[in-house]
């Protein structure tokens, strides 16, 4: 069946977080449209983008929620963490303050998502190496200490943008494969669409309940 | 010699003998080969030249000739016989041939009929062949093949194959092609085929509908698996608007229940292992609780819209029906959502929280409004609860305002603001501050501010007036100025308060005016110039000179002027205590400046009167040693 871009077996939900002006929306735009948006307006609340990618032969639809970085939206954007399979935490390598705020973003992400959520640290604007304010090594160390994946990207040139999104998906897929991510549970941020036609009964299977961690 | 012979001929021409002789003589024997040959042959006849042979020459020759002729004869006899037999043969052949010719002629005559029949049949066969081709082509075009029919009827398990759509398209094509047939003289065929195709189509659509309906019915998982075949099926169903609509309704119902289930799960169950926690776990925190619900609704709406777009990507469904369907899908969560938010709103007393909720709802009304149409149930519901939150908020504000008026505090001794005023202003500050965090359009914000201000400021001013009602004029003016000053300085930080500020400024100005004249009067009174000043003011009506009036004689005036002089030395000594209680530095200075102006003006009038000879003051230089210019310089 030639279904083109509509055929996919999983949906992964992502959320992009980080300070205002670090280039979250530009990263999303670069990833979904493969273009750099020069005069990107401030995001109002939350915006939404999708793209279908392929990870080890599986078509996966990424449903990406791009949040506003402005403090005044914090209350609104916090509600979007729930059920995210991947969180892209972005800072701007030319502005130290955005890096310094990472721990608060990380706390939010840890508190509001599920334990299996893959958190990916992105140092954006790596094309502006001359104005660099945060070294690669420092951020790398931060990422390692906190068990995050890490890449420096540029939404402008597109460098590493693809990799950041794909690596996150690979990691999530790996979690599914090794069973650490329970697909049956609601709001895991991952939805599986079996390729074989399923019987209507299978849909009514209640999600397996795990012991409540809290 | 020839000449000689010629002479002979001419001389003996008429002599036959000579002619004969001549002839013999002229005969050239050596030239006559026949003669030579004959002579040669003759020479062989004779072996001996004797008399007898010479005499019998003639008969010998004749005999010889006879013998030869006989020989000829016998030889030719054989030839003749031979020829005769040849002739016989030829004759026989001729007979044979003519016999054959006859027989052929007969045969030809006999087969002529057959030939023409064959030709006819051949032509007929060609026509038939052509007809067969035409018929085949016709069938090819107007009939379904058996495997096509099989595809159309479908296998036992009811699965729909992609070929189904090709066949269905063919059936449709045939059906429409029949219209061409009906226009020709093949009407019967056209009608029959049309009928057959209509039947096929009917059953095919029936099957398509059943399949689509079934397929739609099971799309109840969190994310529906919309197969390409289903999209094709819906595309094909478009020809039957009713079936198409029913199929979509079925989809809508399935999705609607899926969304409701998802919502309830998110509310009560949460994620795997309780992370993310169920939304209801935060029901004690109105903002988070409502925010989480709204965010969930937002995400679900966006996802559902995408699924629907995927489902209908091949169809030309009108925008209206698309919106309607999306509205239907999201309609299910309206009730559980509304019940919860209403409960939050009703149990919330805090104006600030209510206002935050109001703004949150407004924000989501805007955000979700970009996804669904404005008349969808979910948007209407959000608008309703937003309206409720709006009302609850203003209700809470009015309650607060009413409480202010119910229990009016007395102004404190320092004429500063009462605690209820500062509390209310703090509340106002908090309320106005939360608008910073919201994303409501500027127009709304302006409208809101106007309403909030009138809801808070008017009762507040009323309360101040009421609490000031028992004070004397000066205290009241000072107190009101202080209250208004506080309100002003609170409002000045926010947008859209200009008109309010202007109004408040006007009120302040009125009170400042009162206080100014009170301050000036107080100074004049304390230095004992009131009487004189009043006299000066009324001098036009007076007949007598001022110095003749009681209390305005030179001595009294002089002592009063002395006191005034000491006031000039230390102007602050005669400031009203209320004036120093004023909170605003600017107001204080204005008040001071304007009261000084007033005093200078009064002094100038008094100075003019005293120095006027008409009033018969003596030694004016001693009474008023200072010119008005000097006074205003001193007081400046």
Coordinates of C-alpha atoms in Angstrom, one line a residue, chain A residues 10 176 181-186 188 190-192:
Chain A
X10 CA 4.2 5.4 16.0
X176 CA 10.2 0.9 23.6
X181 CA 8.5 2.4 27.9
X182 CA 5.1 0.9 28.4
X183 CA 3.1 1.5 25.3
X184 CA -0.2 0.5 26.7
X185 CA -0.2 3.2 29.4
X186 CA -2.0 6.3 28.6
X188 CA 3.3 7.9 27.7
X190 CA 4.0 7.4 22.4
X191 CA 1.2 5.9 20.5
X192 CA 1.6 2.8 18.5

